[in-house]
């Protein structure tokens, strides 16, 4: 019988398996290797002890977890003689009122995952036996796990900070390809981190280890397309399947949550569909929107809430939110993606206890086909090579931006190599467009949008109904025409919630179902917004004090100079902390300011983020 534990932080050291069958047991090389292993394990043990982590396995490998977040759980030494199942969760889930009782008497990964996918959604499962170890992530591996080869074995941890504190040399060497991808797209592909020797687990990955075989990596939990495309399905049947999938997912992921359930209502399709579906099923819900009066999404959300008949509250939108929430971003996301996602942390203003439920529309856009038409205007793809080629062309920044990044890094970006990375991550499917949807989910959404869940999950029991295996299979089995321009999602809204279909989406100019009243309201909103935007930067209380919160071309010459001075000084820190020398000459800075994205200061802000990351790494404690 195994014992259970919940954690949000763990560290594992898996010794290298010394092959006695290939060299004499007492040979100098074997002795030296074993000494290295003992030295590193001792270092890991001392670090974990100094950070109050509880040791769960110490003999053949080392595993320690933070069990302090759940004061009700204790593991006595006698318990540790049995196999231990550890569920690695976000802190908000541990504080929720859910029951994580994995009651199977023997190892049963399918049953464990079914339970964890329903209640946790974002998790890692660890099964620790006396002479073997296994870790499996949720399908997208949203809660990060990092792996690094070190002296005498492999370090695996839930945090870059812990690995770099134990082995500081790993933090010093940055991967220029990863940094280039970050500056060009806001994230790095697949298992890449900013560091050469540090790898993030891939989607659905399993890390296995045993005394006999050593380290083994595989991807048994990766999403795959298991159903044939429903080419002849009637629209009404498709709408019914989508409705059933949404209702089943809400039931599966919300049944154990605290009530009332909070929902982030943005004014888009996903949040209005979820809010209306939950209202129709009599869930007690409260809707929240952050913003200022001139933000169109706020006014759209207000009309949606009134139409549904639910409580709706407005949250403040501090203009310096980006800079204020950067420490949270560094601790929760560890700097590994574009930091503009920090605006979602405005939802942390919701007055609710830790562990309260918050519904988020993560993955609604890609599974409904929001990018398909832009990336693949015609359904003429015949191979995964063509998919990779189209994806690379769609993701490629303007040529001037590419030249700028190459100049900053003094590094020629290899697009053929990048295309090869994209191609290697494409999962086979019945039709190539399905592979493109899965690639978007496993890369762009995982790296750019899922940080929402990591930050909000520090406080909330985050529920993401669209992040559901059955939901994904339902959508991706639909014919291509159903996904073009979100056709099926739009029809579902018009069919199931016709009044909501009359309200324009906040980014669009017309509703799904034309309505004169809403069109006139939209016109009035647009005119008022355009008039105000001209004065926006000069109105007291509407101009951010932090230069890094400026956008839309608001920075004046003095503020632009401050940005340049800041990143020039920061470049020195990047050289000090990492082996990274940036070309931040006056000529390069002038090119940055004249680039097409000058008004949003994107490149400047990303360099600033790298500097803040260097400060964060430099401040980490170093293990003795």
Tab-separated table of C-alpha atoms in Angstrom, residues 46 50 68 76 82 97 116 169 195 219 235 246 250 259 269 351 356-357 397 462 577 595 600 613:
chain	number	residue	atom	x	y	z
A	46	UNK	CA	22.162	19.820	2.876
A	50	UNK	CA	18.361	24.207	5.064
A	68	UNK	CA	4.430	22.615	4.969
A	76	UNK	CA	6.395	9.174	9.676
A	82	UNK	CA	6.278	2.075	1.624
A	97	UNK	CA	-11.476	21.975	-0.252
A	116	UNK	CA	-5.655	14.367	-10.992
A	169	UNK	CA	27.437	26.816	-12.785
A	195	UNK	CA	20.043	27.903	-19.994
A	219	UNK	CA	6.056	10.860	-23.407
A	235	UNK	CA	-24.323	21.140	-37.724
A	246	UNK	CA	-18.671	21.839	-22.107
A	250	UNK	CA	-17.734	21.917	-15.983
A	259	UNK	CA	-18.824	27.969	-3.798
A	269	UNK	CA	-16.375	34.198	-26.528
A	351	UNK	CA	-11.612	39.353	-2.231
A	356	UNK	CA	-11.347	29.764	-3.694
A	357	UNK	CA	-12.336	28.704	-7.203
A	397	UNK	CA	8.756	38.456	-37.381
A	462	UNK	CA	-8.008	27.640	-10.953
A	577	UNK	CA	25.828	37.068	-14.363
A	595	UNK	CA	11.777	49.476	-35.521
A	600	UNK	CA	4.955	49.165	-27.901
A	613	UNK	CA	15.912	37.765	-14.673
